[in-house]
Short mmCIF file of C-alpha atoms in Angstrom, two decimals:
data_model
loop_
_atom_site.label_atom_id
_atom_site.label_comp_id
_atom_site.label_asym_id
_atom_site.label_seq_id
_atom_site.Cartn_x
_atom_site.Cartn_y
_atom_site.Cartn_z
CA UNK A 1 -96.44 -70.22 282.24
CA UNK A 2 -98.30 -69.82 279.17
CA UNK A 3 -98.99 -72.85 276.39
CA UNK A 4 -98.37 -72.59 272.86
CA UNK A 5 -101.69 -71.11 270.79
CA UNK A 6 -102.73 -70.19 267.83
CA UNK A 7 -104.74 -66.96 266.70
CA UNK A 8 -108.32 -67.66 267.54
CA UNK A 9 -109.46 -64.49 265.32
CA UNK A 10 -110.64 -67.27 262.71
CA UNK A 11 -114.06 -66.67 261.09
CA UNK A 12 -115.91 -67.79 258.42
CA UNK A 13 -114.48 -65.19 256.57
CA UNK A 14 -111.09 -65.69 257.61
CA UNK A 15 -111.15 -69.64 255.54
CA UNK A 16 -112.89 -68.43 252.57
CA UNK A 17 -110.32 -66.15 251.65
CA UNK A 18 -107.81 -68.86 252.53
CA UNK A 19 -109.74 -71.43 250.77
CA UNK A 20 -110.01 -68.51 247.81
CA UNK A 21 -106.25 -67.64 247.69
CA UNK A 22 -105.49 -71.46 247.56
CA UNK A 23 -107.29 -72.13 244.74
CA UNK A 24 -106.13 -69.14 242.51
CA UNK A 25 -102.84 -69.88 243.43
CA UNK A 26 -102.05 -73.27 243.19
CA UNK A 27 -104.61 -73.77 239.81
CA UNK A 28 -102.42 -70.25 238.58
CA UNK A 29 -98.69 -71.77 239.01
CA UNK A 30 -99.81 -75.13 238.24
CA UNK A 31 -101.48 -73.95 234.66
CA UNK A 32 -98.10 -71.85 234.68
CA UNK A 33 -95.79 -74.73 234.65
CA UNK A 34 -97.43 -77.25 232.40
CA UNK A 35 -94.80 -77.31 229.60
CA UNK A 36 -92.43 -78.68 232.43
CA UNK A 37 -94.70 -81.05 233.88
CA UNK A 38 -95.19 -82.70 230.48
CA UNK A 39 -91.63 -83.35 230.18
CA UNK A 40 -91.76 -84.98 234.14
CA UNK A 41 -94.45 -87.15 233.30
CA UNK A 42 -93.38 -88.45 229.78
CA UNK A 43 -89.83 -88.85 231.61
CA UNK A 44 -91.30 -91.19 234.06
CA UNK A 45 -93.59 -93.35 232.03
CA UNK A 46 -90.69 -93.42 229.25
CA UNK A 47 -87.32 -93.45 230.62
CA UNK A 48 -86.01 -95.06 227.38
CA UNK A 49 -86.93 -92.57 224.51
CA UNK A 50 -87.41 -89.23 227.07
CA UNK A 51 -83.91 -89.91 228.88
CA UNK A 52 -83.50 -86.51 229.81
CA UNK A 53 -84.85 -83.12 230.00
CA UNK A 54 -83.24 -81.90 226.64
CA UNK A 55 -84.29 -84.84 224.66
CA UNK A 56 -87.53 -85.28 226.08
CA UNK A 57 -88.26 -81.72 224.81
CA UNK A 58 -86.67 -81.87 221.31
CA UNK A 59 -88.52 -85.44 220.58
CA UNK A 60 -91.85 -84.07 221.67
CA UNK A 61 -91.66 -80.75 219.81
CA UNK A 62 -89.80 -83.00 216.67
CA UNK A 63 -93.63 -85.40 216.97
CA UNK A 64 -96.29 -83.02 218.07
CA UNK A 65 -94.97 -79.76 217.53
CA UNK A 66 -95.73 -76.97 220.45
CA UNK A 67 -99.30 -78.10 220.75
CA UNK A 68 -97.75 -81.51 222.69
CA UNK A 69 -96.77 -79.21 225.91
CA UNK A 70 -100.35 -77.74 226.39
CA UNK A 71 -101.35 -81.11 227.07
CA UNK A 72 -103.32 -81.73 230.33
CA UNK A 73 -103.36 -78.12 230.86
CA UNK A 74 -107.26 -78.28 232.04
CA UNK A 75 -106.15 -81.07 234.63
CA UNK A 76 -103.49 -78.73 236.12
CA UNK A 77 -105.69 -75.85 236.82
CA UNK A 78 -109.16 -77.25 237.77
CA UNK A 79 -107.35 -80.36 239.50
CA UNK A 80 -104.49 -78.54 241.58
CA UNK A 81 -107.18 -75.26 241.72
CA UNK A 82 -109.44 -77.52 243.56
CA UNK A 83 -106.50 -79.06 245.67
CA UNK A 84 -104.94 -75.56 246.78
CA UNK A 85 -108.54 -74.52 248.01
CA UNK A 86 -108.73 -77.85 250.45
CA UNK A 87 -104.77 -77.46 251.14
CA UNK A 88 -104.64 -74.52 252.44
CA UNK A 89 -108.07 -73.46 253.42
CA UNK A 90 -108.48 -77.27 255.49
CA UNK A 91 -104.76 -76.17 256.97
CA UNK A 92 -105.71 -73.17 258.53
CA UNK A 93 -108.70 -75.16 260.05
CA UNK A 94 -107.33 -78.35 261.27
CA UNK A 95 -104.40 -75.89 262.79
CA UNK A 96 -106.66 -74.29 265.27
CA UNK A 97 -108.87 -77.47 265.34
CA UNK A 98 -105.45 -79.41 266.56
CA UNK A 99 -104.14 -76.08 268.39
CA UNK A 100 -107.28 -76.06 270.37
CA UNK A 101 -107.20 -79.72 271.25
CA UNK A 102 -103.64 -80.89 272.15
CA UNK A 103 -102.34 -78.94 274.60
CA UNK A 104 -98.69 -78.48 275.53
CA UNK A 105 -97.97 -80.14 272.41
CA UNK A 106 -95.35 -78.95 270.36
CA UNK A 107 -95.73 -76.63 267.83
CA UNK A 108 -94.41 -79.60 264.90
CA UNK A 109 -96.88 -81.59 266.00
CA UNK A 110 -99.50 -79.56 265.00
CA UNK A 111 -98.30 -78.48 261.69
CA UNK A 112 -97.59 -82.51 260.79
CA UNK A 113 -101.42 -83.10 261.43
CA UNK A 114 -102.99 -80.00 260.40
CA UNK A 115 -101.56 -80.37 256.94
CA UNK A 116 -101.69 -84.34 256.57
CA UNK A 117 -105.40 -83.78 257.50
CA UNK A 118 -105.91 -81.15 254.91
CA UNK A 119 -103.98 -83.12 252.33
CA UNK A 120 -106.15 -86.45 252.57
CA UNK A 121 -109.04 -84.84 251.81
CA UNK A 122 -107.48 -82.48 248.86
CA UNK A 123 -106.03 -85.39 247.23
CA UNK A 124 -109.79 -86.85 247.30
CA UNK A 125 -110.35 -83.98 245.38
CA UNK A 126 -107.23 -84.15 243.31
CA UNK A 127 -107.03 -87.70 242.30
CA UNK A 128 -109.99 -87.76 239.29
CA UNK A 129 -108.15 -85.29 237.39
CA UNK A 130 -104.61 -86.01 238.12
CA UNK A 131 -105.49 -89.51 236.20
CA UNK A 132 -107.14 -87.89 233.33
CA UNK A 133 -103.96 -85.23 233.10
CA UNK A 134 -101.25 -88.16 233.37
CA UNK A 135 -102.89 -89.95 230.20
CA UNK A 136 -103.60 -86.87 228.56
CA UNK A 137 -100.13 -86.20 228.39
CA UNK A 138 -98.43 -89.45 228.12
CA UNK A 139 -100.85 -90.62 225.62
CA UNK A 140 -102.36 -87.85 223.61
CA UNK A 141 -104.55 -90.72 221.83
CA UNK A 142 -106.63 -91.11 225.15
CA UNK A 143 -108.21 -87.56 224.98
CA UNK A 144 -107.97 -83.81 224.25
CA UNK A 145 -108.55 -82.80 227.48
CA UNK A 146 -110.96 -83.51 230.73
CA UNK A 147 -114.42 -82.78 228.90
CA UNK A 148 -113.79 -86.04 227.00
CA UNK A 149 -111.13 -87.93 229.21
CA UNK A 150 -113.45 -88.08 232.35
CA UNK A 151 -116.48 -90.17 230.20
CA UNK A 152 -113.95 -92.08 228.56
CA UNK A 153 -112.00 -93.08 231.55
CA UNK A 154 -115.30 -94.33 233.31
CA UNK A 155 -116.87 -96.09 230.44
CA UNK A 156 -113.16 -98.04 230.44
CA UNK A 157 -112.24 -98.27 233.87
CA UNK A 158 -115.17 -97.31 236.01
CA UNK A 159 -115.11 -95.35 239.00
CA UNK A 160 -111.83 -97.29 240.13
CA UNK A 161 -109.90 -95.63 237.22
CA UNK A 162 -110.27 -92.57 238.78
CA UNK A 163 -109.05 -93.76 242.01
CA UNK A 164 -106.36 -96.52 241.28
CA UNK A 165 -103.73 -94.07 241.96
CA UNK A 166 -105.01 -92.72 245.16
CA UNK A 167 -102.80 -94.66 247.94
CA UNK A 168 -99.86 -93.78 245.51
CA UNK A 169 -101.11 -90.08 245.57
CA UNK A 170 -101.40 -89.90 249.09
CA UNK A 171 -98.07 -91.65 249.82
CA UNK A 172 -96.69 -88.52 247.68
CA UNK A 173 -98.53 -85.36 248.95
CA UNK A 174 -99.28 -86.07 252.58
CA UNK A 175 -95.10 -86.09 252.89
CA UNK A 176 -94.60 -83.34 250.53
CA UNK A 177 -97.29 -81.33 252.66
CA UNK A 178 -96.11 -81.86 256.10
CA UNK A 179 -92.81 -81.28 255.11
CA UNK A 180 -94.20 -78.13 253.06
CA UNK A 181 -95.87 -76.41 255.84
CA UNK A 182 -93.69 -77.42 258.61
CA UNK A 183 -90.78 -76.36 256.70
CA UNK A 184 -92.28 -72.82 255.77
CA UNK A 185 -93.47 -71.99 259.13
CA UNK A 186 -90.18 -73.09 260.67
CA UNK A 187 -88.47 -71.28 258.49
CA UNK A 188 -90.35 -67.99 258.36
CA UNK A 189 -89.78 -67.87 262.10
CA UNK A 190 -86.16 -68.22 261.40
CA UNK A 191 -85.72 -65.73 258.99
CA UNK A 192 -87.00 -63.04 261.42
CA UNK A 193 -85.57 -64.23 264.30
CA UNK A 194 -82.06 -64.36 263.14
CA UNK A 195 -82.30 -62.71 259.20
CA UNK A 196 -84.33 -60.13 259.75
CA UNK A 197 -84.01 -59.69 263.78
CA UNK A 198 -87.63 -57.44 263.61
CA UNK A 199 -91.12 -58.30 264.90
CA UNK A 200 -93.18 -59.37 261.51
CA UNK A 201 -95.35 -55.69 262.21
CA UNK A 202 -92.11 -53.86 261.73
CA UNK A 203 -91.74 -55.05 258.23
CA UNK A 204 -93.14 -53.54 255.38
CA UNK A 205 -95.53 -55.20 253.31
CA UNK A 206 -92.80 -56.16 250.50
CA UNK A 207 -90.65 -57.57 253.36
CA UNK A 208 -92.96 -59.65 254.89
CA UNK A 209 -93.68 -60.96 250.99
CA UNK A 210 -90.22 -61.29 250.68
CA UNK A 211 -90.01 -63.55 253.77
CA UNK A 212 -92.64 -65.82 252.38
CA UNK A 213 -90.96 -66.53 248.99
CA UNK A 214 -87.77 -67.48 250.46
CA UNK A 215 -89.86 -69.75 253.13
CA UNK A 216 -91.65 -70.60 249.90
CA UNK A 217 -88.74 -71.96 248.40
CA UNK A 218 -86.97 -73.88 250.98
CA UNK A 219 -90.37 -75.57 251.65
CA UNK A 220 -91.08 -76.62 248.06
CA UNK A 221 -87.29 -77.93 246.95
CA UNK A 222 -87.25 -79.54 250.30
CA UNK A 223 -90.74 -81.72 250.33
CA UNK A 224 -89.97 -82.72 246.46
CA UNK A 225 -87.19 -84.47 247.17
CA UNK A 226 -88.59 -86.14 250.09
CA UNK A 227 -91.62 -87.10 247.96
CA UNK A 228 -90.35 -87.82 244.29
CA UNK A 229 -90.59 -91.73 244.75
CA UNK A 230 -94.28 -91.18 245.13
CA UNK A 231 -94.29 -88.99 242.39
CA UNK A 232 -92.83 -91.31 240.45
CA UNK A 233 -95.35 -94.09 241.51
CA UNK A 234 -98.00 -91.91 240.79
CA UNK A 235 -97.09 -91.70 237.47
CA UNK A 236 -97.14 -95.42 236.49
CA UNK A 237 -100.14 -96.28 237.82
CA UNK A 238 -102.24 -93.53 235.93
CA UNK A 239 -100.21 -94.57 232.66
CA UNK A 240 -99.79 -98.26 232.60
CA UNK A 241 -103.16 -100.96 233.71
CA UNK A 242 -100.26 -101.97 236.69
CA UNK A 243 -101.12 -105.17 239.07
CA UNK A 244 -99.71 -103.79 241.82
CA UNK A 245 -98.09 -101.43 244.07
CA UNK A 246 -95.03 -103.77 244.20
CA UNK A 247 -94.74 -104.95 240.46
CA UNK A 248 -94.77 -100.86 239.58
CA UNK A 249 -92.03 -100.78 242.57
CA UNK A 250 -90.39 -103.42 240.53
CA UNK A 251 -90.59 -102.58 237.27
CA UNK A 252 -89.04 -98.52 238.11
CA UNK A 253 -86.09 -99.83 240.51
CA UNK A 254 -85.24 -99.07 243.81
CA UNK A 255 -82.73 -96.83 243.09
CA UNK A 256 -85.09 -94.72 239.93
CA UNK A 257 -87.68 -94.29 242.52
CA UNK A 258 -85.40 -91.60 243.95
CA UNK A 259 -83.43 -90.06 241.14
CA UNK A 260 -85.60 -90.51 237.84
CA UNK A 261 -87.23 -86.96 237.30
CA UNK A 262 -85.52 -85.54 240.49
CA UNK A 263 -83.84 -82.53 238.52
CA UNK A 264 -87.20 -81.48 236.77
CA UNK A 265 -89.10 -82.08 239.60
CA UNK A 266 -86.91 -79.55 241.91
CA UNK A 267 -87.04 -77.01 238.74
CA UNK A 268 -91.14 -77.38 238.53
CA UNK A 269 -92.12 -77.53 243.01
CA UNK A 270 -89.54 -74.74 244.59
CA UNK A 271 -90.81 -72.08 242.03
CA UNK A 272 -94.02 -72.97 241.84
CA UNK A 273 -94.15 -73.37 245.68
CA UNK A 274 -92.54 -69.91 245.78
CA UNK A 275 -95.51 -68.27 243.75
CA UNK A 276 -97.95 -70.13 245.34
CA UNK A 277 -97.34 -69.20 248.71
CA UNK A 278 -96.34 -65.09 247.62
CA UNK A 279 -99.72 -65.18 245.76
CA UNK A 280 -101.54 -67.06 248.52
CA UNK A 281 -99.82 -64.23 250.80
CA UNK A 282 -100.56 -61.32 248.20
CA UNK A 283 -104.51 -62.30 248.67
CA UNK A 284 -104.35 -61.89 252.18
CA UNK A 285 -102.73 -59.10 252.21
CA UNK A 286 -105.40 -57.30 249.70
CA UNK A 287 -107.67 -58.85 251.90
CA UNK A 288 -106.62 -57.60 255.41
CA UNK A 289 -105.30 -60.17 256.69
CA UNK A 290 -101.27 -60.62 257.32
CA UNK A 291 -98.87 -63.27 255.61
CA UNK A 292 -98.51 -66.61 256.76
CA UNK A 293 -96.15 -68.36 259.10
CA UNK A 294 -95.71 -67.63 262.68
CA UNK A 295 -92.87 -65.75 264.50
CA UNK A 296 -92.36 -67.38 267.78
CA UNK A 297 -91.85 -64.86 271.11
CA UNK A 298 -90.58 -65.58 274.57
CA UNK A 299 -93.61 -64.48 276.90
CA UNK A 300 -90.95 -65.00 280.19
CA UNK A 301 -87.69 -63.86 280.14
CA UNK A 302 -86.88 -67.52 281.92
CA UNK A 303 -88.78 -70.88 282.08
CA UNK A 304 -90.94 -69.94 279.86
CA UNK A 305 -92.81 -71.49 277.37
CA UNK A 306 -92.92 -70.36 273.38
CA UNK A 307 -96.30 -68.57 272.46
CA UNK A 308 -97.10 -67.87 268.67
CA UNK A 309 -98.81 -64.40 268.75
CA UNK A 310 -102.26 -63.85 267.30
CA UNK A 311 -101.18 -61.44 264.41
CA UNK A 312 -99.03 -63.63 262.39
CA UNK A 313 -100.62 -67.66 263.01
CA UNK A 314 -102.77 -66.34 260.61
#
């Protein structure tokens, strides 16, 4: 009876171009979608004057004219460019790190703590600009951009303005992540297994990127949803000097944390989850290297365990 394992053909090579294609992608469809993330974030700070997607874009373009949706544009690319490099590069580590380790475990297991792993240490990474991007564009006063937000932040707040909204951060991505990546692989494995009914090496190349953007979507609309009271959280903190965790908790509603921004926020993540996982996936493939998500196979006809074959844990 064989275990569950993951490819072991991982090289230095191998996580650069992961790391690489992380990076491009996310900082690409983040830099993308900024118009729409303006609208999320001046929604959630401002519930009263932006009540809704169609008046939060008519009062903004009415009072800053088209300039006000290119705000926080340098946040979204270097921020979320750094973020996609540890996301996704740091999953494919801690994957085989964890695959290598925990034996007989199952396969969920080891997606939920390769990609909560990766996502502490992205949102590390993340955090610093993702404060200087939520003032940016909830309070175009603060600062043109991240040249002059990041000395004015620290000369106001210190180091612990950069960080306030960390815990808040985390409690929004390392759900959203696990969920992600479990999601996609799961559901890559489904689609050939019962869509497609062919090995992954039988598919053409535009198949197999096919494949990954409808993974790509299910993932993103489905780990938005479960995160969006983080989001939400996140928000606040980075806009308003809040006390605490619980008076921002207070002030939204228990009921807001769920719904306010929910209908934006599924527009903005299953897209731009889509395109970051078909141009994560289009980088590997120019590189190689074959698209993400595993396809399970039955090594024994009975009593068998599942394996995940080399060729496509990569």
């Amino acid at each position: 009876m064989k275990e569950a394992k993951f490819c072991e053909e991982f090289t230095p090579k191998y996580y650069g171009i992961c790391t690489l294609g992380g990076m491009l992608s996310a900082g690409a469809t983040h830099l993308a979608i900024t118009p729409l993330d303006v609208l999320k974030v001046n929604m959630q700070v401002n519930p009263i004057k932006y009540n809704s997607i169609s008046t939060s874009f008519t009062t903004l373009l009415r009072e800053d004219g088209l300039a006000a949706f290119r705000r926080g544009w340098s946040g979204k690319f270097f921020g979320y460019g750094v973020q996609g490099a540890c996301r996704f590069g740091l999953y494919e580590y801690f994957k085989k790190f964890y695959s290598n380790n925990l034996h007989n475990q199952n396969k969920s297991l080891i997606f939920f703590l390769s990609s909560a792993s990766a996502e502490v240490i992205a949102n590390v990474a993340l955090c610093p600009f993702e404060a200087i991007k939520v003032r940016v564009q909830a309070r175009p006063r603060f600062a043109k951009g991240l040249i002059d937000g990041f000395p004015k932040l620290y000369a106001s707040e210190g180091l612990r303005g950069f960080y306030k909204g960390l815990v808040p951060l985390w409690g929004r991505n390392l759900p959203f992540s696990m969920i992600m990546f479990s999601t996609f692989e799961h559901s890559v494995d489904f689609i050939y297994r019962n869509a497609i009914q062919r090995k992954k090496e039988d598919c053409s190349v535009t198949q197999q990127l096919g494949v990954t953007c409808l993974a790509g979507y299910a993932a993103g609309s489905i780990g938005s949803i479960i995160s969006n009271p983080a989001d939400n959280i996140v928000a606040s903190f980075n806009n308003r000097k809040a006390g605490s965790l619980k008076m921002v908790v207070k002030k939204i509603g228990f009921r807001n944390l769920f719904t306010r921004s929910l209908p934006i926020r599924i527009m903005l993540v299953g897209p731009v989850v889509t395109l970051q996982w078909l141009f994560y996936d289009t980088i590997k493939v120019l590189s190689g290297l074959p698209t993400s998500g595993h396809v399970r196979a039955d090594v024994e006809a009975t009593g068998s365990k599942i394996e995940i074959t080399p060729a496509t844990s990569c």
